[in-house]
Short mmCIF file of C-alpha atoms and ligand atoms in Angstrom, two decimals:
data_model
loop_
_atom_site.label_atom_id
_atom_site.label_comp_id
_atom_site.label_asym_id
_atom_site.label_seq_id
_atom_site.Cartn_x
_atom_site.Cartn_y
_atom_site.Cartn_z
CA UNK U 87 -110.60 -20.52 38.07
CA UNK U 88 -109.55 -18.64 34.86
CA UNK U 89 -110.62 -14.99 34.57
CA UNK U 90 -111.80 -15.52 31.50
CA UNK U 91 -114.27 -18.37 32.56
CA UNK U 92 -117.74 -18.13 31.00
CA UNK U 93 -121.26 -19.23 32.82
CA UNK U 94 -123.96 -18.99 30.18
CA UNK U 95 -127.81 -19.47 31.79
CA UNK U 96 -130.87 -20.42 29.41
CA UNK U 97 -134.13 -20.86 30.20
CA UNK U 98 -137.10 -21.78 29.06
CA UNK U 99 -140.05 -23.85 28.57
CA UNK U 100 -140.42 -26.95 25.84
CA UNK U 101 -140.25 -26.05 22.53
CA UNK U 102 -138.48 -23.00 22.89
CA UNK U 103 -135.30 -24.55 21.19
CA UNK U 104 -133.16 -23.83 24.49
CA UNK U 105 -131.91 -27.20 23.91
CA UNK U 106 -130.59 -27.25 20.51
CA UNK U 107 -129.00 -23.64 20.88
CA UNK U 108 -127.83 -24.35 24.37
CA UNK U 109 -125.55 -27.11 22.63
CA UNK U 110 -124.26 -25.07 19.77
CA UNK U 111 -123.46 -22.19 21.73
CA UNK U 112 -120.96 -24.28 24.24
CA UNK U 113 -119.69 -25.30 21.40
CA UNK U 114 -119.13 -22.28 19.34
CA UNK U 115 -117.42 -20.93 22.62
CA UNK U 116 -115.93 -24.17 23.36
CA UNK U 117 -117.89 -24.42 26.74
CA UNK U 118 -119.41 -27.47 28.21
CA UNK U 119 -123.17 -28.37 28.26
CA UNK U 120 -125.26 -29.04 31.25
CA UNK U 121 -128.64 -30.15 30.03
CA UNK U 122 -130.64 -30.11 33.43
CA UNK U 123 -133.65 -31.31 32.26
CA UNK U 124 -131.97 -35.05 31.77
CA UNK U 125 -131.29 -34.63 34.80
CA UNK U 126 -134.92 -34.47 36.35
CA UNK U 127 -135.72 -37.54 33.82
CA UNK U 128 -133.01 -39.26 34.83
CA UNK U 129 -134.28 -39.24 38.13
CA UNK U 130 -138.00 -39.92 36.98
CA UNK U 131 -136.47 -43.31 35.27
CA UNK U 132 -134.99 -44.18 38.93
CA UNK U 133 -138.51 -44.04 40.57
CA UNK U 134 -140.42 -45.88 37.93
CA UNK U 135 -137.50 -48.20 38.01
CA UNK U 136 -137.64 -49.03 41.75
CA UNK U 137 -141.89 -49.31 41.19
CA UNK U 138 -142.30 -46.08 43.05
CA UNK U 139 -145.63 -44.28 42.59
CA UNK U 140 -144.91 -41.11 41.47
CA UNK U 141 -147.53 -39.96 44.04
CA UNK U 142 -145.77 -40.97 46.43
CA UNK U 143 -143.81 -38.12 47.62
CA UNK U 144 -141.75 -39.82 50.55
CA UNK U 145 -140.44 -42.49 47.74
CA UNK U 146 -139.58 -39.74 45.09
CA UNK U 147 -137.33 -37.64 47.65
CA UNK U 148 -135.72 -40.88 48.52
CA UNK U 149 -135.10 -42.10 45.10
CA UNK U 150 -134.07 -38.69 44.30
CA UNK U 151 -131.37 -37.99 46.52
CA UNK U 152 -130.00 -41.47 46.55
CA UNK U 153 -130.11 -41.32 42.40
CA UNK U 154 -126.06 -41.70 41.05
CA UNK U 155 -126.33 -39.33 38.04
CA UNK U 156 -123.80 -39.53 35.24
CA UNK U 157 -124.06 -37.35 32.26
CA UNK U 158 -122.53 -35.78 29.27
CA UNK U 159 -121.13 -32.46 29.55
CA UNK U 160 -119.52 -32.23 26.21
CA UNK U 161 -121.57 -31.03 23.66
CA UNK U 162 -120.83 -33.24 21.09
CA UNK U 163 -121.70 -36.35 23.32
CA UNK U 164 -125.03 -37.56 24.12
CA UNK U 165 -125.58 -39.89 27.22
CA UNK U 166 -127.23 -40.32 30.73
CA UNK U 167 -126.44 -42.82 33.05
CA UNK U 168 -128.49 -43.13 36.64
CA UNK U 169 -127.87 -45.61 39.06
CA UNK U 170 -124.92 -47.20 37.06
CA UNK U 171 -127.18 -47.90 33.82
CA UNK U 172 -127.25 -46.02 30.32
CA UNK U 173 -130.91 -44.28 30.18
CA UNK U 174 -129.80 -42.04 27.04
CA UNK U 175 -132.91 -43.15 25.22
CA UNK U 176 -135.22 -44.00 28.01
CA UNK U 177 -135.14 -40.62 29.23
CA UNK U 178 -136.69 -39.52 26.13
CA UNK U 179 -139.73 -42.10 26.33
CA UNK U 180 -143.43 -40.65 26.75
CA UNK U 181 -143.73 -42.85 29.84
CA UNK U 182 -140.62 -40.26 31.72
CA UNK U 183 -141.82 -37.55 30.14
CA UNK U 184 -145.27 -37.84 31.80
CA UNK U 185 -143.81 -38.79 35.44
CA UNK U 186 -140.93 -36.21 34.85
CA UNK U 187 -143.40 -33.64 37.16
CA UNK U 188 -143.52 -35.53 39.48
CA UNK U 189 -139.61 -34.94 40.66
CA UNK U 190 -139.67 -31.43 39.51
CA UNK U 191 -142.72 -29.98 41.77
CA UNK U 192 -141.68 -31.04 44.91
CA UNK U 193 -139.48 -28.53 46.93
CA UNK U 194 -136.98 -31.34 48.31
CA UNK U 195 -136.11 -32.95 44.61
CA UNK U 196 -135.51 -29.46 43.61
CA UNK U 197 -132.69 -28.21 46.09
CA UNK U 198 -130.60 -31.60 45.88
CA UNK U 199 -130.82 -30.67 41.91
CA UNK U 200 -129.96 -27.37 42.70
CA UNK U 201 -127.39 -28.30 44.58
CA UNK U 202 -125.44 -30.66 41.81
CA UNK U 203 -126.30 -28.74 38.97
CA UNK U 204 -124.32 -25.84 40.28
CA UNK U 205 -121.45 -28.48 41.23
CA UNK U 206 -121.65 -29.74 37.63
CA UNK U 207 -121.73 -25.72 35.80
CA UNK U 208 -118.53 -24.96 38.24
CA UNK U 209 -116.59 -28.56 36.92
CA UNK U 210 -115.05 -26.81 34.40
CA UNK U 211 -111.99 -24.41 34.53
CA UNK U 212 -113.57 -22.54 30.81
CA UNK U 213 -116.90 -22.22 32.01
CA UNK U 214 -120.58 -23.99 30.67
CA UNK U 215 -123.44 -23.31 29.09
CA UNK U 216 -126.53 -24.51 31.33
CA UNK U 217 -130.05 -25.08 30.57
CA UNK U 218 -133.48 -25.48 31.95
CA UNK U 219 -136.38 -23.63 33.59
CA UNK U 220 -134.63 -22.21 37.17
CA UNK U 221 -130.85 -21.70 35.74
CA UNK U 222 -131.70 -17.66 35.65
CA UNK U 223 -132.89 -17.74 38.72
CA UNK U 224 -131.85 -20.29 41.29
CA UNK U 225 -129.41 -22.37 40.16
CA UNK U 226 -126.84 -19.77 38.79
CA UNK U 227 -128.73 -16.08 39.25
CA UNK U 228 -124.92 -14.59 39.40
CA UNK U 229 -124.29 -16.25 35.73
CA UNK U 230 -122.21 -13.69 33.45
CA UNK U 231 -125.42 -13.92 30.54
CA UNK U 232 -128.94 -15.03 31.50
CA UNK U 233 -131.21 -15.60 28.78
CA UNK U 234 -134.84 -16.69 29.05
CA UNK U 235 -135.62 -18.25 25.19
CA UNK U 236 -139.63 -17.97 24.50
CA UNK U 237 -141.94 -19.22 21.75
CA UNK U 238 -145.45 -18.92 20.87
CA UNK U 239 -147.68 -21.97 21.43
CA UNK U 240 -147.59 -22.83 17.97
CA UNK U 241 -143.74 -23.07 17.33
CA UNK U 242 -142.72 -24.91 20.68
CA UNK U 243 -145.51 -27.64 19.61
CA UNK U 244 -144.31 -27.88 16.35
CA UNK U 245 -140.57 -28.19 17.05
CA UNK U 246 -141.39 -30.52 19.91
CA UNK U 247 -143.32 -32.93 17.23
CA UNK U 248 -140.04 -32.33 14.56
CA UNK U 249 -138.27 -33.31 17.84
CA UNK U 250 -139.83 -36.69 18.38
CA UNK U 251 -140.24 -37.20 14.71
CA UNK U 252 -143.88 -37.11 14.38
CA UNK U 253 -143.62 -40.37 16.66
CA UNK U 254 -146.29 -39.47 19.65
CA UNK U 255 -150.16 -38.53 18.85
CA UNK U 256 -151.27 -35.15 18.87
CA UNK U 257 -153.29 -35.54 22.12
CA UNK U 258 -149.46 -36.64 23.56
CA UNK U 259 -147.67 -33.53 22.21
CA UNK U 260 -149.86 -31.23 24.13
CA UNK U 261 -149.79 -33.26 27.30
CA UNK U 262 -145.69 -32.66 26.55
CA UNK U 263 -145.54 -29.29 26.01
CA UNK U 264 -148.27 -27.08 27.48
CA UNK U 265 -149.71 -29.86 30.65
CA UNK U 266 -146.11 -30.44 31.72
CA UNK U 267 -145.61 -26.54 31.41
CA UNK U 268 -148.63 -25.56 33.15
CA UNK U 269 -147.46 -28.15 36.10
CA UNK U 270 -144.27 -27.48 35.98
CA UNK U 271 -144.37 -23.34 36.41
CA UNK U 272 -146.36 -23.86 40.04
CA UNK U 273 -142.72 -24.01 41.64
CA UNK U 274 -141.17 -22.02 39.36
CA UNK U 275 -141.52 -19.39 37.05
CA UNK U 276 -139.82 -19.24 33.65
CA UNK U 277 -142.18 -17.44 31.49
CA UNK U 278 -141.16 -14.17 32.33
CA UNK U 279 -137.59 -13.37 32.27
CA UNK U 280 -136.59 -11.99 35.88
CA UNK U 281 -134.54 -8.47 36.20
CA UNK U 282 -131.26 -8.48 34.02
CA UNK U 283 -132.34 -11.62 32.18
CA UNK U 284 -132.48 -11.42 28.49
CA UNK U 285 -135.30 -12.16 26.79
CA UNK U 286 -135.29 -13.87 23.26
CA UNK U 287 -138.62 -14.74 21.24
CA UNK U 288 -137.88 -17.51 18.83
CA UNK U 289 -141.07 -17.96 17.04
CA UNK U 290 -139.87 -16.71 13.92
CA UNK U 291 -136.00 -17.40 14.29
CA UNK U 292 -133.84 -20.06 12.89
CA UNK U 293 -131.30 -21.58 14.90
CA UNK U 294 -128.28 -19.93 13.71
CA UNK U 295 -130.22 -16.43 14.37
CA UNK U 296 -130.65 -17.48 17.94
CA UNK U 297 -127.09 -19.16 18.76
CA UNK U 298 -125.56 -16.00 16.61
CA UNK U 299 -127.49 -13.28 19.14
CA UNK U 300 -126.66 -14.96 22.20
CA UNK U 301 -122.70 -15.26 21.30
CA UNK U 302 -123.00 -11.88 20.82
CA UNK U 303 -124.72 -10.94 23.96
CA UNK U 304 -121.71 -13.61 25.33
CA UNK U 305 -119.00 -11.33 23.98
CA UNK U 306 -120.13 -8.31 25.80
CA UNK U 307 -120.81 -9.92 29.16
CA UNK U 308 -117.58 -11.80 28.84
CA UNK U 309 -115.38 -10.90 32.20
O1 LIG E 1876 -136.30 -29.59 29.37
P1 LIG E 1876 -136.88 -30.99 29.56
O2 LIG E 1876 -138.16 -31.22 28.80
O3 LIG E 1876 -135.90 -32.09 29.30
O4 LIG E 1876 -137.24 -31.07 31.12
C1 LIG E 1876 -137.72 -32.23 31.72
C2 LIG E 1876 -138.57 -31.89 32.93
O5 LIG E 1876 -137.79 -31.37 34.00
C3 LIG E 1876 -139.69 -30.89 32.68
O6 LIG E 1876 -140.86 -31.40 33.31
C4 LIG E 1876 -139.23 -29.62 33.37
C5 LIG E 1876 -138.29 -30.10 34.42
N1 LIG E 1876 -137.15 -29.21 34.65
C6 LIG E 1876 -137.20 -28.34 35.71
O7 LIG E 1876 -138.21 -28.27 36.40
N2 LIG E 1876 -136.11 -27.55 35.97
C7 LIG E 1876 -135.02 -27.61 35.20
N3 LIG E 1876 -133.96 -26.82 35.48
C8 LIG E 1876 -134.98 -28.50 34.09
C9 LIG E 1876 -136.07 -29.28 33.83
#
């Protein structure tokens, strides 16, 4: 590996922008891009798929481990692929994002994700920019910069809804954003940043703002 190889970890809960900054930041340092969350509904797509239940815990570790995930890790590409088939747009579909829990609160689906993800951040030689809600903590805790992105309420509903161009009811936004979070931070927590994690509140940031502190904050860490 070079010295000079960069790991970048951002977490975060929806809405917080982690995504869109994430991206622009690999490629203002010419990193790649792990987007981890795909990588959950990827896996949610493979269970509905196969008609698995997502109750069915037994049947969502199995579907989970034996999932072939294929993804993007170039910023300026977008696409999935699980199981051999293009789900770049079906992972984005209210039906994955309301079985998407159901892979990432049980212990099992999280370690084998664990497990790749930090495969995936070490593929390349100049280093990645990784997001999601455990990269801080679990996945890469010895990352050069961790940053945990927050947002009020408010701002990670309304970016959300700009994010799915006004396309899902109100009553689905919420179950989106602050259900999925709610269920989601029983395994693990990213609303609080852990020790030596960075802690960014976007609410009243633009983009550039965001993606121009942590490049700084990149600089300085850089080995
Ligand atoms: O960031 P996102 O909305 O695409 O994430 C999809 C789901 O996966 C969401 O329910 C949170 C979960 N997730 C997780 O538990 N851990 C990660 N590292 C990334 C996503």
């Amino acid at each position: 590996m070079p010295a000079d190889r960069l790991v970048i970890a951002i977490d975060g809960p929806s809405g917080s922008g982690k995504s869109t900054t994430a991206r622009e930041v690999a490629r203002r340092l010419g990193l790649s891009y792990l987007d981890t969350g795909a990588m959950y509904r990827a896996v949610a797509v493979a269970f509905l798929d196969a008609g698995v239940s997502p109750a069915d815990t037994a049947a969502v570790i199995e579907a989970t481990t034996s999932a072939a995930i294929e993804l993007s890790l170039d910023p300026d590409e977008r696409w999935v692929r699980v199981n051999g088939r293009d789900v770049t747009e079906q992972i984005r579909e209210p039906r994955t994002a309301q079985n998407v829990s159901a892979v990432a609160t049980i212990a099992e689906c999280r370690a084998d994700m664990v497990r790749r993800q930090r495969a995936l951040m070490d593929a390349d030689p100049r280093g990645c920019v990784a997001e999601g809600r455990d990269i801080t903590t679990v996945v890469y805790p010895d990352a050069d910069l961790r940053v945990l992105l927050t947002a009020s309420p408010e701002a990670r509903l309304r970016r959300r809804s700009g994010d799915l161009g006004g396309k899902v009811s109100e009553e689905q936004l919420r179950d989106q954003v602050l259900r999925r979070d709610a269920d989601d931070s029983k395994l693990v927590e990213f609303q609080t940043a852990a020790e030596g994690v960075h802690l960014i509140d976007t609410s009243d940031m633009t983009l550039t703002e965001v993606v121009d502190a942590i490049t700084t904050l990149a600089e300085e860490a850089r080995p």
